[in-house]
Coordinates of C-alpha atoms in Angstrom, one line a residue:
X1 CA -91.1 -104.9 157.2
X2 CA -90.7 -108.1 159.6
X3 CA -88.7 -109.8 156.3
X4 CA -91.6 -109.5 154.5
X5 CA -91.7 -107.9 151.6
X6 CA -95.0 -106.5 150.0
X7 CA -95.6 -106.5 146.4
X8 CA -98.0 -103.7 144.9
X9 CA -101.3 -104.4 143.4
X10 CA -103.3 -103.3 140.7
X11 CA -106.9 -101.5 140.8
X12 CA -109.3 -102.3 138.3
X13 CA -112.6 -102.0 137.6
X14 CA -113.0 -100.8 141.6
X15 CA -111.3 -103.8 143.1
X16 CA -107.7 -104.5 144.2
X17 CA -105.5 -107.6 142.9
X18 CA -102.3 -108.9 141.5
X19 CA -100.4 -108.2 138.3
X20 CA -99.9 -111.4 136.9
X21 CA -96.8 -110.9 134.1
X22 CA -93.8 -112.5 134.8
X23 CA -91.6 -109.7 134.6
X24 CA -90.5 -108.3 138.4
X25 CA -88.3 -105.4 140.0
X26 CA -87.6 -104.4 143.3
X27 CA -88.3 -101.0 145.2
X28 CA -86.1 -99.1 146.6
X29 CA -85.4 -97.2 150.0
X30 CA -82.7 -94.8 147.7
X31 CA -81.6 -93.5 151.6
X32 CA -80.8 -96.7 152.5
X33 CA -80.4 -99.3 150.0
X34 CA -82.9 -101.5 151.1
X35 CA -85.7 -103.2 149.4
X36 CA -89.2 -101.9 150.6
X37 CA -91.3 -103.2 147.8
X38 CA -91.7 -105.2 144.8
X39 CA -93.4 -104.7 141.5
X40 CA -95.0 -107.3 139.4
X41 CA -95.6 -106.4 135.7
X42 CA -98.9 -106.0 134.6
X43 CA -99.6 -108.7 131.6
X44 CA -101.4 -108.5 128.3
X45 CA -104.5 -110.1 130.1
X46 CA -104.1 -107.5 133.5
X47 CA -104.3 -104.7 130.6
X48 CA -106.8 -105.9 128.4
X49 CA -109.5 -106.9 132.0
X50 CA -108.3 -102.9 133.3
X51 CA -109.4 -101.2 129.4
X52 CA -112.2 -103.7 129.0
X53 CA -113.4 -102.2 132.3
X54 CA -112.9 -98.5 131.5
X55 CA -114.1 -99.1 128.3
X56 CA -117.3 -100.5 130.2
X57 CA -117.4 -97.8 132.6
X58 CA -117.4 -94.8 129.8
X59 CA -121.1 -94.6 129.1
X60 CA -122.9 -94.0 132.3
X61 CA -119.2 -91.5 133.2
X62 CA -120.0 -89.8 130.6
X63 CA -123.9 -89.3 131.0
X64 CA -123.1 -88.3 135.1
X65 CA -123.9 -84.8 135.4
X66 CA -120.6 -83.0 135.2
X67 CA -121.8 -81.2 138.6
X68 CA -121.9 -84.3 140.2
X69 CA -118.8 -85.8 138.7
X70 CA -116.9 -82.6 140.3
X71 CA -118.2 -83.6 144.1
X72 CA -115.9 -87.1 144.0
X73 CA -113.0 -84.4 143.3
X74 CA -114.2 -82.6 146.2
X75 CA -114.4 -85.1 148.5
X76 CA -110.7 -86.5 146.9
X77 CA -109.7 -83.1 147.9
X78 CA -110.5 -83.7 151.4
X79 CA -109.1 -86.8 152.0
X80 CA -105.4 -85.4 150.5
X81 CA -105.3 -82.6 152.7
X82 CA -106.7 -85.4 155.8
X83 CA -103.9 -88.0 154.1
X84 CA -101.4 -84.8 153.4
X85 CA -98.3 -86.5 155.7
X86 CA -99.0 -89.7 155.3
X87 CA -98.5 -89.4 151.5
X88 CA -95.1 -87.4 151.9
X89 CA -93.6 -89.5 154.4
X90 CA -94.1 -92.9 151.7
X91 CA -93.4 -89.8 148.8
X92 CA -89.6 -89.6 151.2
X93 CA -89.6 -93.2 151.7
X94 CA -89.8 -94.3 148.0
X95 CA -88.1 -91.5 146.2
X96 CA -85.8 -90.1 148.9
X97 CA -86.7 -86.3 148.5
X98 CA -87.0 -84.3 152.1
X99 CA -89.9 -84.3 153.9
X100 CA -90.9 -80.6 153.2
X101 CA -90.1 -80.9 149.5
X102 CA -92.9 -83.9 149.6
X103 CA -95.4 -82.4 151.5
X104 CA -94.8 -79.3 149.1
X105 CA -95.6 -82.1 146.0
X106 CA -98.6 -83.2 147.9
X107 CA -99.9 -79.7 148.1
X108 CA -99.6 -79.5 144.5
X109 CA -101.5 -82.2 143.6
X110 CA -104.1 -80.7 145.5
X111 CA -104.1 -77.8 144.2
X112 CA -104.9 -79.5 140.6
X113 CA -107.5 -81.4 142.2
X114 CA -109.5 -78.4 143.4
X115 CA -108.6 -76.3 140.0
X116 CA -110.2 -79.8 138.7
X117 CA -113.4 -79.4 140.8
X118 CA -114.2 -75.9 138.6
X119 CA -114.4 -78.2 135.3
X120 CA -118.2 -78.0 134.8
X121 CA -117.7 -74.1 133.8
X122 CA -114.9 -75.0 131.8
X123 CA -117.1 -77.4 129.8
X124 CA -119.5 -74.6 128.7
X125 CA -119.7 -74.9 124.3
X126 CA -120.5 -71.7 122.5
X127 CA -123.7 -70.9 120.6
X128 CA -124.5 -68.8 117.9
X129 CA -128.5 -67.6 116.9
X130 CA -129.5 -67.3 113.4
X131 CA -126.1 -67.7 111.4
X132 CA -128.6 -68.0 108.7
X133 CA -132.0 -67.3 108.1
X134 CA -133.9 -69.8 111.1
X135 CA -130.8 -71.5 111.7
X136 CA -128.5 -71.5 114.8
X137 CA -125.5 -73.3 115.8
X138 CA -123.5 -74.3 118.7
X139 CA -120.4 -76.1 119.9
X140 CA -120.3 -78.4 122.6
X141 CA -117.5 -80.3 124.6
X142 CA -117.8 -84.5 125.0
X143 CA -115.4 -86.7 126.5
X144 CA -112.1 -87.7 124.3
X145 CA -112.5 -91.5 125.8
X146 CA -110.5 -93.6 127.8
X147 CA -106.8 -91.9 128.6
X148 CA -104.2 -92.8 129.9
X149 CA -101.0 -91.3 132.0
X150 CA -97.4 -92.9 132.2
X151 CA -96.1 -90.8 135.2
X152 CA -92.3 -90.7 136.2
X153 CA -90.8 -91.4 139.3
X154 CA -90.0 -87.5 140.6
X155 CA -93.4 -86.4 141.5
X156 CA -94.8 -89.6 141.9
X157 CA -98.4 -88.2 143.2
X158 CA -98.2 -84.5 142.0
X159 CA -97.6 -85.3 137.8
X160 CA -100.4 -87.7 138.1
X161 CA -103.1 -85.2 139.4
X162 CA -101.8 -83.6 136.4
X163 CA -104.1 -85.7 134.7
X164 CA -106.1 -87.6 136.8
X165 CA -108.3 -85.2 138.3
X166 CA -109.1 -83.0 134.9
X167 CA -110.1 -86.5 132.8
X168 CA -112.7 -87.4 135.0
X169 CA -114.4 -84.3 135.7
X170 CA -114.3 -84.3 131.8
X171 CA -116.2 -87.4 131.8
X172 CA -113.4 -89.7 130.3
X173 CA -112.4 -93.1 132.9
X174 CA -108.5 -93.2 133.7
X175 CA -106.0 -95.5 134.1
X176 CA -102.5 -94.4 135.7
X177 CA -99.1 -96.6 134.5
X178 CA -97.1 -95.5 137.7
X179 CA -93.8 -95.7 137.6
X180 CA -92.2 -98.5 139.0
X181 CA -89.5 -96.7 140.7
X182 CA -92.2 -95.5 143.3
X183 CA -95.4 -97.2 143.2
X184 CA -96.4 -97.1 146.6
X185 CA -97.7 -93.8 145.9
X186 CA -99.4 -94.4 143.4
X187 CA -101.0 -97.5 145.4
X188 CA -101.8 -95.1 148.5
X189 CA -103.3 -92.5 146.2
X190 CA -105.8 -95.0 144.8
X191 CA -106.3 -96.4 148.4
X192 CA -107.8 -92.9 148.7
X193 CA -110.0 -93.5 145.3
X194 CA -111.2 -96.8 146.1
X195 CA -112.4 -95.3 149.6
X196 CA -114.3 -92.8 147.4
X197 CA -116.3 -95.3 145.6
X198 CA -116.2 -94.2 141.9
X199 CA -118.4 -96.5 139.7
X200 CA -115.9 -99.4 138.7
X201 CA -113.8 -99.0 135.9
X202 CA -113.4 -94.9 136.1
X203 CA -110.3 -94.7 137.6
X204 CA -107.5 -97.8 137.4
X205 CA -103.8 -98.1 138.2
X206 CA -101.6 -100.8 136.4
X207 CA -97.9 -101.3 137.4
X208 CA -95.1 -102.8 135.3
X209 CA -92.3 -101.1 132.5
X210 CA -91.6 -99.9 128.7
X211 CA -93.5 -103.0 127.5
X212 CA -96.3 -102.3 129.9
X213 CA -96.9 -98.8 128.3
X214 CA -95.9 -99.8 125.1
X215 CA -98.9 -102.2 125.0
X216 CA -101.5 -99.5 126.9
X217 CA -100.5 -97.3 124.5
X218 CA -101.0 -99.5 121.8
X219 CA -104.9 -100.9 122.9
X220 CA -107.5 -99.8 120.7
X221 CA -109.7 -98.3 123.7
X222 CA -107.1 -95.8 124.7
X223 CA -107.9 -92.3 123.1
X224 CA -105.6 -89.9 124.6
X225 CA -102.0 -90.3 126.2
X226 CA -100.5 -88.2 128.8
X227 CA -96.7 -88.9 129.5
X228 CA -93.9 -87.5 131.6
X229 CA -90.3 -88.4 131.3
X230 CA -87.0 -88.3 129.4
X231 CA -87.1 -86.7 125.7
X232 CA -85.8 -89.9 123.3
X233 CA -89.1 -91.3 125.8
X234 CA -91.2 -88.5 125.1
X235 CA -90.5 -88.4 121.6
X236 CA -91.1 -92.1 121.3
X237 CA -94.6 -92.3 123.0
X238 CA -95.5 -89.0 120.9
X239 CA -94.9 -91.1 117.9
X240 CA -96.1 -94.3 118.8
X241 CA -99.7 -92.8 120.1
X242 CA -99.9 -90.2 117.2
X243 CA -99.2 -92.8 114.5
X244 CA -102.4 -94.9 115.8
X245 CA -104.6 -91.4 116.1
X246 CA -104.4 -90.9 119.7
X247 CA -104.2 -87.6 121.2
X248 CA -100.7 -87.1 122.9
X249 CA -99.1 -85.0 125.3
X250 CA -95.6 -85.6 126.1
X251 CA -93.4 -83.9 128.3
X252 CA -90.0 -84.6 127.9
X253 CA -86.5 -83.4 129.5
X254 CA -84.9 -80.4 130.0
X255 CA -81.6 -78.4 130.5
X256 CA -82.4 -75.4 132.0
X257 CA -80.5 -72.2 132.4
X258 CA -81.1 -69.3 135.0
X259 CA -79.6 -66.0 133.9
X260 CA -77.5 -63.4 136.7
X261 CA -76.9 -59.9 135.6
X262 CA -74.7 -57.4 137.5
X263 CA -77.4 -55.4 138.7
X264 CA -78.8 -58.3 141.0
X265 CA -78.7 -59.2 144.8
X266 CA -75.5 -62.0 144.5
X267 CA -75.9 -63.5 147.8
X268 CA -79.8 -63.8 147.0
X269 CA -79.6 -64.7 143.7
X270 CA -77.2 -67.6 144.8
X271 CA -79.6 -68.7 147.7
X272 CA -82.6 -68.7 145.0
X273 CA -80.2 -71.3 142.8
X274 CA -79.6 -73.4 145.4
X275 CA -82.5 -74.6 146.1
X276 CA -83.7 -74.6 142.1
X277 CA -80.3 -76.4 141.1
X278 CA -80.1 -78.9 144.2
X279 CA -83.7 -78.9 145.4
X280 CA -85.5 -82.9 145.0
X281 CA -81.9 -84.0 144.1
X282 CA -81.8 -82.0 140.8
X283 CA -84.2 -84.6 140.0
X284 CA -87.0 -82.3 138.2
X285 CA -87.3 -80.8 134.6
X286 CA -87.4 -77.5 135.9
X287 CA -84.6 -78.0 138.1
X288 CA -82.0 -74.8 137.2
X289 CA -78.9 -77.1 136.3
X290 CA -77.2 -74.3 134.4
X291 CA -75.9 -70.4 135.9
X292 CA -74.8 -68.1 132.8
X293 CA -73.3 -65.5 134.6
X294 CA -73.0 -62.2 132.8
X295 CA -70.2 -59.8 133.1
X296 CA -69.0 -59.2 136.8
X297 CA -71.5 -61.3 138.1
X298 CA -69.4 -64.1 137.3
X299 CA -66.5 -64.7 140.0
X300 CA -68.7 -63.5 143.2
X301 CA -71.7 -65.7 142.1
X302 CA -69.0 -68.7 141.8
X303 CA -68.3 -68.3 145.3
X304 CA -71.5 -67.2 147.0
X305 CA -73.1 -70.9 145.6
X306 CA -70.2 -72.8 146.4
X307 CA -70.3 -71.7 149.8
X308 CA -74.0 -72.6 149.6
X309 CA -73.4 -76.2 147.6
X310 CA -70.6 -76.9 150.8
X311 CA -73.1 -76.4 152.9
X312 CA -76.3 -78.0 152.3
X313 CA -76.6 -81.0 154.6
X314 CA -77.0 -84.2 153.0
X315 CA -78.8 -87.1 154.4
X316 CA -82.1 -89.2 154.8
X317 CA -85.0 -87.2 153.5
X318 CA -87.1 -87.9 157.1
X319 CA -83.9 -86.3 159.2
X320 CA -85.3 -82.7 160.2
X321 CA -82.5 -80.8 159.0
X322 CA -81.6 -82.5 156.0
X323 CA -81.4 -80.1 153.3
X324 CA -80.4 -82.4 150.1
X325 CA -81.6 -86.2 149.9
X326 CA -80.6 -89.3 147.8
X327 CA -81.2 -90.1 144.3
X328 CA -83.1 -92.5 143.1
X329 CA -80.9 -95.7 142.1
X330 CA -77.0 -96.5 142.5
X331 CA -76.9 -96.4 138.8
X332 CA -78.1 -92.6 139.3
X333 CA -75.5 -92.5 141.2
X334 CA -73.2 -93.6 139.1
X335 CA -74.6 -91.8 135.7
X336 CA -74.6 -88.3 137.3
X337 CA -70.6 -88.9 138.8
X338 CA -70.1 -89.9 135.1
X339 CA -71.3 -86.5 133.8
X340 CA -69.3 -84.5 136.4
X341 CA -66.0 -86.4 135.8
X342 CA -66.8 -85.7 132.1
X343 CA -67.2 -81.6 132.8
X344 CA -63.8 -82.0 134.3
X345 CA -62.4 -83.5 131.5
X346 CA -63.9 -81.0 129.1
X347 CA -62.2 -78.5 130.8
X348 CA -64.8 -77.0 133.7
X349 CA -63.2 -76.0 137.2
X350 CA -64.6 -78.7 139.7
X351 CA -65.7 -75.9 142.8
X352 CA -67.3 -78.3 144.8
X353 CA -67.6 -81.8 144.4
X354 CA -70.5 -84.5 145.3
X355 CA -68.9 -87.5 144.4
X356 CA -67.9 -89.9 146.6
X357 CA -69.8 -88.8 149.4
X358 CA -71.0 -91.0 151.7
X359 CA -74.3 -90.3 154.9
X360 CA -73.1 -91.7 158.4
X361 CA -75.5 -94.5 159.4
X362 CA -76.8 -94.6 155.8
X363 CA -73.5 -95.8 153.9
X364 CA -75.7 -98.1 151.2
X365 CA -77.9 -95.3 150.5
X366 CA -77.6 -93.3 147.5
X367 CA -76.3 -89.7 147.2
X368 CA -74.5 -87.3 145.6
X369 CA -73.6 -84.2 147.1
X370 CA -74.2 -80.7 145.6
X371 CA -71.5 -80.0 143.0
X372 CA -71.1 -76.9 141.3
X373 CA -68.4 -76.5 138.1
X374 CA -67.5 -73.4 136.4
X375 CA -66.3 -72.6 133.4
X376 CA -68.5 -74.9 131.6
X377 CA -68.1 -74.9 128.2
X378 CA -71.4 -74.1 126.1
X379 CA -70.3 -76.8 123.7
X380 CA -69.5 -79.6 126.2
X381 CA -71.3 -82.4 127.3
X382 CA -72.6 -80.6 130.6
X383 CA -73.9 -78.2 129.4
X384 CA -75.7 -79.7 126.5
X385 CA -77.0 -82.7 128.9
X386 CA -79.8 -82.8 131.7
X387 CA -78.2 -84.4 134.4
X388 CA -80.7 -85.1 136.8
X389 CA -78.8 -85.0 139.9
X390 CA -77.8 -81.7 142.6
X391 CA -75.1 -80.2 139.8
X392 CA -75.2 -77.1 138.7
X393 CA -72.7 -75.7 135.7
X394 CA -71.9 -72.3 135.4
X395 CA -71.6 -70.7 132.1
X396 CA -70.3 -67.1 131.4
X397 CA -71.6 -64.4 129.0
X398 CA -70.3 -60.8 128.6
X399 CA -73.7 -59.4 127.4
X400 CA -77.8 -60.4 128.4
X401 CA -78.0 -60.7 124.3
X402 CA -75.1 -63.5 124.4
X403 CA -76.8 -65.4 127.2
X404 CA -80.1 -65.2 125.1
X405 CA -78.0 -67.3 122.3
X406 CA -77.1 -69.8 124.9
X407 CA -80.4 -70.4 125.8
X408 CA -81.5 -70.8 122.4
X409 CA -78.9 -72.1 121.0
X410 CA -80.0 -75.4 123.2
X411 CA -82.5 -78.1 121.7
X412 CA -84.5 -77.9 124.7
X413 CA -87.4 -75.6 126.0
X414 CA -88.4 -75.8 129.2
X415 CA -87.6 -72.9 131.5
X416 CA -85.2 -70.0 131.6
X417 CA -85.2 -67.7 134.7
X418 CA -83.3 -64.3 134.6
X419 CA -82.2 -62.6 137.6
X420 CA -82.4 -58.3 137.5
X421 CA -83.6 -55.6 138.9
X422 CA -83.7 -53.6 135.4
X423 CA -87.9 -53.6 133.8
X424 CA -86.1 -53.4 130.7
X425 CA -83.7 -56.3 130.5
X426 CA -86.6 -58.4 132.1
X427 CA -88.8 -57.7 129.5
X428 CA -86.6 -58.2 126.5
X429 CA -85.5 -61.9 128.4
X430 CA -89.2 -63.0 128.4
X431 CA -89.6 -61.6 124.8
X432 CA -86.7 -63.4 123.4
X433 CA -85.9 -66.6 125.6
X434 CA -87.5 -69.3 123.5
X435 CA -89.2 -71.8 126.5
X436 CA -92.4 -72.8 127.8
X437 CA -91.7 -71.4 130.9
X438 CA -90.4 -67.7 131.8
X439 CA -89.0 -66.8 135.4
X440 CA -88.1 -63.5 136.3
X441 CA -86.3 -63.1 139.7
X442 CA -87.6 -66.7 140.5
X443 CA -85.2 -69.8 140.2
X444 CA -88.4 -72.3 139.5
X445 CA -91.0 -71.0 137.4
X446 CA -93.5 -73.7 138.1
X447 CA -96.9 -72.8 136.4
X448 CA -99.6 -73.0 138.8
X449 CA -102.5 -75.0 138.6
X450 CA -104.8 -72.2 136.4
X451 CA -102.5 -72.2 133.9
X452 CA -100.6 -74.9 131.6
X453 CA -97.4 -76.5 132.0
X454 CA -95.6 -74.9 128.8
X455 CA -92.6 -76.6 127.5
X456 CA -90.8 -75.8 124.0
X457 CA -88.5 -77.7 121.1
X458 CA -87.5 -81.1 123.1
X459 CA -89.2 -80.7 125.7
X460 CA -92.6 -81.4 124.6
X461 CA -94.1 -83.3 122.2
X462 CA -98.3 -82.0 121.2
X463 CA -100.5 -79.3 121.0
X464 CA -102.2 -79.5 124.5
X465 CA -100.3 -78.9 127.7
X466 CA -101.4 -80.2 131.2
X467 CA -103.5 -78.7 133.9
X468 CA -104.9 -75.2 133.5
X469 CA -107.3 -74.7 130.6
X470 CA -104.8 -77.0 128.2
X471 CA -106.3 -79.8 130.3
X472 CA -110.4 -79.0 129.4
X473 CA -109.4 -78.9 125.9
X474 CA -106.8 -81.8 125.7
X475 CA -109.8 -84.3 127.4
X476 CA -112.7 -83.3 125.5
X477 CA -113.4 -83.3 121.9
X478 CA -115.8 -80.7 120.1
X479 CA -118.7 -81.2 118.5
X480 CA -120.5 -78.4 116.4
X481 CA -124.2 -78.5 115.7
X482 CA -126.3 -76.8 113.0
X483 CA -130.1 -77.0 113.7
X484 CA -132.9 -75.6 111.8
X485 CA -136.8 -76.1 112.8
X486 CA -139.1 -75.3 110.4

């Protein structure tokens, strides 16, 4: 970057400019070490101009013809797909995930985007003639009011077309908080907005921390909260937003366990894991960080994903080849070798081991290599913990019904996948596993974007899930008429 580095900018009310807090953190390259960026805090005053101008912009948003508020979606649309690698190369550059893993989050962001673009049908009320003698009545959908979304740093252009794209085809103006682990994104997204020339003050994008979305959160324009990230996080913007009246959804963490039965394919079943446990890092809340292995699926699973976790190349996301990239910070680092020596100590069998590992040409950057452990106790900090990094802990059950008490035994749920080729067993494990988010004979069971992204117990806090049908719901509010003319 010619020793220059760039900081990132705020968009308000349809023009660019500085955050102005005093508060500032660096961005990293997590393959390299290096700084690519820095983030300024957004202060009180950046907050208050960026809600003053949504709060400005709701009025004539809301009276657009939703038909017409679902062609700016289209034409976003266009420009991801035209924008598709630019986006995952600064998704690789910022986060560290592999090229193909970004462009697969880009894809889903677009997919949200056109599911986005069918919102006027969604919007149709109900209506009901004579419910009594000359008098009929109807419900109708309005606009919640100004939202807001505090995205993560995982997906850091997917999770906010969670959101984004469903508010203001409801009619509502947005503002993003990205996160400030990788706001580039974020900044390149809007670049994309800007270029589409929304009325000012529909769409926004503030940088900055906890006290930057403690104090969104906390403005009296702000109706409705979206939120990804860690559960004590979760729970805490759940109760900060509800408390003041706000709608809230807020997805939290996850430990999530996929399920092997005898009857299934072991070298397939392993392959599937692989990617689910390992896949972005381990750094996703449906990431399948935990293998109960029933019966005599046990030992030859153990060695068909070791072989696998040995294996998988490790390296600079932008390498073609590169199977498993960094994680985001050296303290990742750093927490996630702290969680594996601790399943060592609690007695687990180290198969494989990431730590320590180190990327020829890259020796600042920061990985972890794929780890598996075995013999993980269902009591032990492992398994009770979501790690967030490319380790996966296997468990062992004698019975399906005794790895259905693992699972919900747990205080999250997220996902739980089960691998079979028996109808029966499949059906009793989506019956009785008590997540959001069922997989059978899949090792991510990602809800597309028709339907909502369930979560259960501690890993959601609300009512309304995103995308899918949750979304119409969660940003409008109903109104019911009675009319009479005599």
């Amino acid at each position: 970057m010619n020793g220059q580095i760039a900081e990132v900018r705020n968009y308000v009310g349809g023009k660019w400019c500085a955050p102005t807090g005093e508060q500032a953190t660096e961005v990293w390259d997590p393959a390299t070490g290096e700084v690519i960026a820095k983030v300024r805090f957004s202060s009180r005053s950046d907050i208050d101009t960026a809600l003053e101008a949504a709060s400005a912009a709701l009025p004539g948003w809301r009276r657009t013809p939703a038909n017409d508020r679902a062609q700016w979606l289209y034409k976003l649309k266009g420009l991801l797909e035209q924008r598709t690698e630019d986006l995952a190369r600064c998704i690789t550059e910022e986060h560290g995930k592999v090229l193909s893993e970004a462009r697969g989050e880009v894809r889903r962001a677009i997919d949200n985007v056109e599911m986005a673009c069918g919102t006027p049908a969604n919007l149709q009320g109900r209506f009901a003639e004579d419910i009594a003698c000359g008098v009929d009545e109807m419900l109708i959908r309005q606009p919640v009011g100004v939202c807001l979304a505090i995205a993560p740093f995982n997906f850091p252009i997917m999770i906010p077309c969670w959101f984004l794209p469903y508010a203001v085809a409801c009619g509502n103006p947005f503002v993003l908080k990205a996160s400030e682990r990788t706001p580039r994104t974020a900044e390149l997204l809007f670049e994309l907005l800007d270029a589409l020339d929304f009325p000012p003050g529909v769409v926004s994008l503030v940088h900055g921390g906890v006290a930057t979305s403690e104090l969104l959160i906390d403005h009296p324009d702000v109706r409705a909260v979206s939120f990804v990230g860690s559960t004590p996080a979760a729970r805490s913007v759940y109760a900060r937003a509800a408390a003041a009246g706000k709608r809230v959804q807020a997805q939290g963490g996850a430990k999530n366990s996929l399920v092997i039965l005898p009857d299934a394919s072991i070298d397939a079943v392993a392959t599937i894991a692989a990617e689910s446990a390992f896949g972005n890092a381990g750094q996703r809340c449906l990431a399948g960080g935990s293998m109960i292995a029933v019966g005599s699926a046990g030992d030859p699973f153990a060695e068909a994903i070791s072989r696998l976790a040995r294996s998988r190349t490790l390296g600079n996301g932008m390498v073609d080849g590169v199977e498993l990239g960094p994680v985001i910070t050296a303290d990742s680092v750093q927490r996630v070798e702290n969680l594996i020596d601790q399943g060592g100590s609690d007695g687990a069998d180290v198969l494989v081991d990431g730590r320590g590992v180190s990327v020829q040409g890259h020796e600042k950057g920061f990985f972890v290599g794929a780890t598996v452990l075995d013999h993980v106790a269902p009591e032990s900090t492992l398994a009770e913990t979501e790690v967030f990094g490319p380790v996966l802990g296997i468990m062992r059950a004698v019975d399906l019904d005794e790895a259905l008490s693992l699972i919900n035994s747990g205080r999250y749920g997220n996902m739980a996948c089960l691998f079979t080729t028996s109808g029966r067993s499949a059906r009793q494990f989506r019956y009785e596993a008590e997540v959001g988010n069922v997989g059978v004979n899949v090792g991510v069971a990602q809800p597309m974007s028709s339907f909502p992204f369930s979560g259960w117990g501690d890993s959601f806090f609300g009512d309304l899930h995103a995308h899918g049908h949750h979304a119409v719901e969660f940003f409008t509010q109903t109104k019911v008429v009675v009319e009479r003319w005599p």
